[in-house]
CSV table of C-alpha atoms and ligand atoms in Angstrom, one decimal:
chain,number,residue,atom,x,y,z
A,1,UNK,CA,0.0,0.0,0.0
A,2,UNK,CA,1.2,3.6,-0.7
A,3,UNK,CA,0.4,6.7,1.3
A,4,UNK,CA,-1.9,7.8,-1.6
A,5,UNK,CA,-3.9,4.6,-1.3
A,6,UNK,CA,-4.3,5.0,2.4
A,7,UNK,CA,-5.4,8.6,1.8
A,8,UNK,CA,-8.1,7.3,-0.6
A,9,UNK,CA,-9.3,4.6,1.7
A,10,UNK,CA,-9.4,6.4,5.1
A,11,UNK,CA,-11.3,9.4,6.1
A,12,UNK,CA,-8.2,11.6,6.6
A,13,UNK,CA,-7.0,15.0,5.8
A,14,UNK,CA,-3.6,15.6,4.2
A,15,UNK,CA,-1.8,18.4,6.0
A,16,UNK,CA,1.7,18.1,4.5
A,17,UNK,CA,3.9,16.1,2.1
A,18,UNK,CA,1.7,16.1,-0.9
A,19,UNK,CA,4.7,15.4,-3.1
A,20,UNK,CA,5.6,12.3,-1.3
A,21,UNK,CA,2.5,10.2,-1.5
A,22,UNK,CA,4.0,7.4,-3.6
A,23,UNK,CA,5.9,6.2,-0.6
A,24,UNK,CA,5.3,2.5,0.3
A,25,UNK,CA,3.7,1.7,3.7
A,26,UNK,CA,5.2,-1.5,5.0
A,27,UNK,CA,3.2,-1.6,8.3
A,28,UNK,CA,2.0,0.4,11.2
A,29,UNK,CA,3.2,1.5,14.6
A,30,UNK,CA,1.2,3.2,17.3
A,31,UNK,CA,2.9,5.2,20.1
A,32,UNK,CA,3.2,8.6,21.7
A,33,UNK,CA,6.6,8.2,23.5
A,34,UNK,CA,9.3,9.2,21.1
A,35,UNK,CA,12.0,6.9,22.4
A,36,UNK,CA,9.7,3.9,22.1
A,37,UNK,CA,9.0,4.8,18.6
A,38,UNK,CA,12.7,5.2,17.9
A,39,UNK,CA,13.3,1.8,19.4
A,40,UNK,CA,10.4,-0.1,17.8
A,41,UNK,CA,9.1,1.5,14.6
A,42,UNK,CA,10.5,-0.1,11.5
A,43,UNK,CA,11.5,1.5,8.2
A,44,UNK,CA,8.5,2.3,6.0
A,45,UNK,CA,5.9,2.0,8.6
A,46,UNK,CA,3.1,4.5,9.1
A,47,UNK,CA,3.2,6.0,12.6
A,48,UNK,CA,-0.1,6.6,14.4
A,49,UNK,CA,0.1,9.1,17.2
A,50,UNK,CA,-1.4,12.1,19.0
A,51,UNK,CA,2.0,13.8,19.3
A,52,UNK,CA,2.1,16.8,17.0
A,53,UNK,CA,5.1,18.9,18.1
A,54,UNK,CA,8.1,19.6,15.9
A,55,UNK,CA,10.0,16.6,17.2
A,56,UNK,CA,7.7,14.1,15.5
A,57,UNK,CA,9.2,15.1,12.2
A,58,UNK,CA,12.8,14.5,13.3
A,59,UNK,CA,11.8,11.1,14.8
A,60,UNK,CA,10.2,10.1,11.5
A,61,UNK,CA,13.2,11.2,9.5
A,62,UNK,CA,15.6,9.2,11.8
A,63,UNK,CA,13.6,6.0,11.6
A,64,UNK,CA,12.5,6.3,7.9
A,65,UNK,CA,8.8,6.3,8.7
A,66,UNK,CA,6.6,6.6,5.6
A,67,UNK,CA,4.0,8.9,7.0
A,68,UNK,CA,2.4,10.2,10.3
A,69,UNK,CA,-1.3,9.6,11.0
A,70,UNK,CA,-2.5,12.0,13.7
A,71,UNK,CA,-5.4,10.5,15.7
A,72,UNK,CA,-8.3,12.2,17.5
A,73,UNK,CA,-7.9,15.4,15.4
A,74,UNK,CA,-5.0,16.5,17.6
A,75,UNK,CA,-4.0,20.0,16.4
A,76,UNK,CA,-0.8,20.2,14.4
A,77,UNK,CA,1.2,23.4,14.9
A,78,UNK,CA,2.4,25.3,11.8
A,79,UNK,CA,6.1,24.8,12.5
A,80,UNK,CA,5.6,21.0,12.4
A,81,UNK,CA,3.9,21.2,9.0
A,82,UNK,CA,6.6,23.4,7.6
A,83,UNK,CA,9.3,21.0,8.7
A,84,UNK,CA,7.4,18.0,7.5
A,85,UNK,CA,7.0,19.6,4.1
A,86,UNK,CA,10.7,20.3,4.0
A,87,UNK,CA,11.6,16.7,4.9
A,88,UNK,CA,9.0,15.1,2.7
A,89,UNK,CA,7.0,13.5,5.5
A,90,UNK,CA,3.3,13.3,4.8
A,91,UNK,CA,1.1,14.1,7.8
A,92,UNK,CA,-2.5,12.8,7.7
A,93,UNK,CA,-5.0,13.9,10.3
A,94,UNK,CA,-8.3,12.3,11.3
A,95,UNK,CA,-11.0,12.4,14.0
A,96,UNK,CA,-10.7,8.6,14.4
A,97,UNK,CA,-8.9,7.2,17.4
A,98,UNK,CA,-5.7,5.3,17.1
A,99,UNK,CA,-7.7,2.1,17.6
A,100,UNK,CA,-10.2,2.9,14.9
A,101,UNK,CA,-7.4,3.9,12.5
A,102,UNK,CA,-5.7,0.6,13.2
A,103,UNK,CA,-8.8,-1.4,12.4
A,104,UNK,CA,-9.4,0.5,9.2
A,105,UNK,CA,-5.8,0.2,8.1
A,106,UNK,CA,-5.9,-3.5,8.7
A,107,UNK,CA,-8.9,-3.7,6.3
A,108,UNK,CA,-7.2,-1.7,3.6
A,109,UNK,CA,-4.0,-3.7,4.0
A,110,UNK,CA,-5.9,-7.0,3.5
A,111,UNK,CA,-7.5,-5.8,0.3
A,112,UNK,CA,-4.3,-4.8,-1.4
B,1,UNK,CA,35.3,6.6,1.1
B,2,UNK,CA,37.1,9.7,2.3
B,3,UNK,CA,37.3,10.6,6.0
B,4,UNK,CA,34.8,13.3,7.1
B,5,UNK,CA,34.8,15.1,10.4
B,6,UNK,CA,32.2,17.6,11.7
B,7,UNK,CA,31.6,19.3,15.0
B,8,UNK,CA,28.3,20.8,16.1
B,9,UNK,CA,27.2,22.9,19.0
B,10,UNK,CA,24.0,21.8,20.8
B,11,UNK,CA,22.2,24.4,23.0
B,12,UNK,CA,20.2,23.8,26.2
B,13,UNK,CA,16.4,23.8,25.7
B,14,UNK,CA,16.6,24.7,22.0
B,15,UNK,CA,13.6,22.7,20.8
B,16,UNK,CA,13.2,24.7,17.7
B,17,UNK,CA,16.5,23.3,16.4
B,18,UNK,CA,16.0,19.9,17.9
B,19,UNK,CA,17.1,17.1,15.6
B,20,UNK,CA,19.0,19.4,13.2
B,21,UNK,CA,22.4,18.0,14.1
B,22,UNK,CA,21.1,14.4,13.7
B,23,UNK,CA,19.4,15.3,10.4
B,24,UNK,CA,22.7,16.8,9.1
B,25,UNK,CA,24.6,13.7,10.2
B,26,UNK,CA,22.1,11.5,8.4
B,27,UNK,CA,22.3,13.5,5.2
B,28,UNK,CA,26.1,13.2,5.2
B,29,UNK,CA,26.0,9.4,5.7
B,30,UNK,CA,23.5,9.1,2.8
B,31,UNK,CA,25.7,11.2,0.5
B,32,UNK,CA,28.8,9.1,1.1
B,33,UNK,CA,26.8,5.9,0.7
B,34,UNK,CA,26.9,4.4,4.2
B,35,UNK,CA,24.9,1.1,4.5
B,36,UNK,CA,21.2,1.9,5.3
B,37,UNK,CA,21.2,-0.4,8.4
B,38,UNK,CA,24.2,1.5,9.8
B,39,UNK,CA,22.7,4.9,8.8
B,40,UNK,CA,19.6,4.0,10.9
B,41,UNK,CA,21.5,3.0,14.0
B,42,UNK,CA,23.8,6.1,13.9
B,43,UNK,CA,20.8,8.3,13.3
B,44,UNK,CA,18.8,7.0,16.2
B,45,UNK,CA,21.9,7.2,18.5
B,46,UNK,CA,22.7,10.8,17.3
B,47,UNK,CA,19.1,11.9,17.8
B,48,UNK,CA,18.8,10.5,21.4
B,49,UNK,CA,22.2,12.0,22.3
B,50,UNK,CA,21.3,15.4,20.8
B,51,UNK,CA,18.0,15.4,22.7
B,52,UNK,CA,19.6,14.4,26.0
B,53,UNK,CA,22.0,17.4,25.7
B,54,UNK,CA,19.1,19.7,24.9
B,55,UNK,CA,16.8,18.4,27.7
B,56,UNK,CA,19.2,17.4,30.5
B,57,UNK,CA,22.3,19.4,30.1
B,58,UNK,CA,23.6,23.0,30.1
B,59,UNK,CA,24.6,22.6,26.4
B,60,UNK,CA,27.4,20.8,24.6
B,61,UNK,CA,28.8,19.5,21.4
B,62,UNK,CA,28.4,16.5,19.1
B,63,UNK,CA,31.5,15.4,17.1
B,64,UNK,CA,31.0,13.1,14.2
B,65,UNK,CA,33.6,11.2,12.2
B,66,UNK,CA,33.4,8.8,9.3
B,67,UNK,CA,36.3,6.7,8.2
B,68,UNK,CA,36.2,3.6,5.9
B,69,UNK,CA,36.4,1.4,9.0
B,70,UNK,CA,34.0,3.0,11.4
B,71,UNK,CA,31.7,5.9,12.3
B,72,UNK,CA,32.3,7.7,15.6
B,73,UNK,CA,30.0,10.0,17.6
B,74,UNK,CA,31.2,11.9,20.6
B,75,UNK,CA,28.5,13.8,22.6
B,76,UNK,CA,29.9,15.9,25.3
B,77,UNK,CA,28.2,18.5,27.5
B,78,UNK,CA,29.1,21.1,30.2
B,79,UNK,CA,27.1,19.5,33.0
B,80,UNK,CA,25.4,19.0,35.4
B,81,UNK,CA,26.5,15.4,35.0
B,82,UNK,CA,24.8,12.2,36.0
B,83,UNK,CA,24.8,11.3,39.6
B,84,UNK,CA,24.1,7.6,39.2
B,85,UNK,CA,25.0,6.2,35.7
B,86,UNK,CA,23.7,2.7,36.4
B,87,UNK,CA,20.3,4.1,37.3
B,88,UNK,CA,20.3,6.4,34.3
B,89,UNK,CA,21.0,3.5,32.0
B,90,UNK,CA,17.9,1.6,33.3
B,91,UNK,CA,15.0,1.3,30.9
B,92,UNK,CA,12.2,3.6,32.2
B,93,UNK,CA,14.4,5.8,34.4
B,94,UNK,CA,13.9,9.5,33.6
B,95,UNK,CA,14.1,12.8,35.3
B,96,UNK,CA,12.5,14.7,32.4
B,97,UNK,CA,10.3,17.5,33.6
B,98,UNK,CA,6.6,17.6,32.9
B,99,UNK,CA,6.7,20.1,30.0
B,100,UNK,CA,9.2,17.9,28.1
B,101,UNK,CA,7.2,14.7,28.9
B,102,UNK,CA,4.2,16.4,27.2
B,103,UNK,CA,6.2,16.5,24.0
B,104,UNK,CA,6.7,12.7,24.2
B,105,UNK,CA,10.1,12.6,25.8
B,106,UNK,CA,10.9,11.0,29.2
B,107,UNK,CA,10.2,7.3,28.5
B,108,UNK,CA,13.7,6.6,29.9
B,109,UNK,CA,14.6,4.7,26.8
B,110,UNK,CA,17.1,7.1,25.2
B,111,UNK,CA,20.3,5.8,26.7
B,112,UNK,CA,19.3,2.1,26.3
B,113,UNK,CA,18.5,2.9,22.7
B,114,UNK,CA,21.9,4.5,22.2
B,115,UNK,CA,23.6,1.5,23.7
B,116,UNK,CA,21.6,-1.0,21.6
B,117,UNK,CA,22.4,0.9,18.4
B,118,UNK,CA,26.2,1.2,18.9
B,119,UNK,CA,28.9,-1.4,18.5
B,120,UNK,CA,31.0,0.3,21.2
B,121,UNK,CA,29.4,2.4,23.9
B,122,UNK,CA,31.3,4.4,26.5
B,123,UNK,CA,29.5,6.7,29.0
B,124,UNK,CA,31.5,8.9,31.3
B,125,UNK,CA,30.0,11.4,33.7
B,126,UNK,CA,31.1,13.4,36.6
B,127,UNK,CA,28.4,14.7,38.8
B,128,UNK,CA,28.4,18.6,38.7
B,129,UNK,CA,30.9,18.5,35.8
B,130,UNK,CA,30.0,16.9,32.5
B,131,UNK,CA,28.7,13.9,30.6
B,132,UNK,CA,30.4,12.3,27.7
B,133,UNK,CA,29.3,9.6,25.3
B,134,UNK,CA,31.7,7.9,22.9
B,135,UNK,CA,29.9,5.7,20.3
B,136,UNK,CA,31.5,3.7,17.6
B,137,UNK,CA,29.8,2.0,14.7
B,138,UNK,CA,31.7,-0.5,12.7
B,139,UNK,CA,31.5,-0.4,8.9
B,140,UNK,CA,31.9,-3.7,7.1
B,141,UNK,CA,33.7,-2.8,3.9
C,1,ATP,N1,23.5,14.6,29.0
C,1,ATP,C1,22.9,14.4,30.2
C,1,ATP,N2,23.2,15.2,31.3
C,1,ATP,C2,22.6,14.9,32.5
C,1,ATP,N3,21.8,13.9,32.7
C,1,ATP,C3,21.5,13.1,31.7
C,1,ATP,C4,22.0,13.3,30.4
C,1,ATP,N4,21.6,12.3,29.6
C,1,ATP,C5,20.8,11.5,30.3
C,1,ATP,N5,20.7,12.0,31.6
C,1,ATP,C6,19.9,11.4,32.7
C,1,ATP,O1,19.6,10.1,32.5
C,1,ATP,C7,18.2,9.9,32.4
C,1,ATP,C8,17.9,8.8,31.4
C,1,ATP,O2,18.2,9.3,30.1
C,1,ATP,P1,17.4,8.6,28.9
C,1,ATP,O3,17.8,9.3,27.6
C,1,ATP,O4,17.6,7.1,28.9
C,1,ATP,O5,15.9,9.0,29.2
C,1,ATP,P2,15.1,10.4,29.1
C,1,ATP,O6,15.9,11.3,28.3
C,1,ATP,O7,14.7,10.8,30.4
C,1,ATP,O8,13.8,9.9,28.3
C,1,ATP,P3,13.8,9.5,26.7
C,1,ATP,O9,15.2,9.5,26.2
C,1,ATP,O10,13.1,8.2,26.7
C,1,ATP,O11,12.9,10.6,26.1
C,1,ATP,C9,17.6,11.2,32.2
C,1,ATP,O12,16.3,11.3,32.6
C,1,ATP,C10,18.6,12.1,32.9
C,1,ATP,O13,18.3,12.1,34.3
C,2,MG,MG1,16.8,10.8,26.5
């Protein structure tokens, strides 16, 4: 699945990284503690979180995360979006909870 | 591969620049064609070291070196030092203040991550003086 396909299949809003939607998503990781994400998230995974501060972009770059999915419509500050655009990290935002996102993503994953 | 050396200053509490040093180091490694698996380990260790200087210290430096045989990171700060290194190395131990925890730091996983990612790990700290990390990553050529 690519970020673009996820975008088409999930009720999400794209906030940044519109030029990087062809990235492949290899799986998903859910977490809000940055060091846990650094330890556990794998290359190419989409990261589901409610963290939105500037540091999420650096963590995504360091761990080669394909995109960030912001749960519960957590507000994303402008400096995060600017940085994400610069670094080519798509940020998707939705009113769904992390749990609901995970269920929907599993459905999309199974269907190609 | 030619040898490259860089030295960066890291300031206390400078969250607007947080991750810039590590991003820079990562870009250099990509440019010179370091193996992706090594890039990832060095990047994670660099970022955790950079954030620890920003969050827990009065400020310091990160030195970075690439040679054909190894990559070396030295993170050194001007204090306050770590009182009990053994405790600081434990997964889950953190003295991060509330405002920093709200940003997602403070899991107490940074130093364990750094150790896991590096091939050689030396931590040296003198309470009320400084903390120094020396990290070596072997390159299989
Ligand atoms: N450079 C440093 N100077 C002084 N104290 C430090 C330094 N680095 C780490 N420490 C101490 O060691 C503790 C553990 O560090 P570690 O990086 O493992 O976790 P953390 O920074 O608290 O949280 P996390 O890295 O998971 O966000 C810190 O909370 C702090 O008390
Ligand atoms: Mg830390």
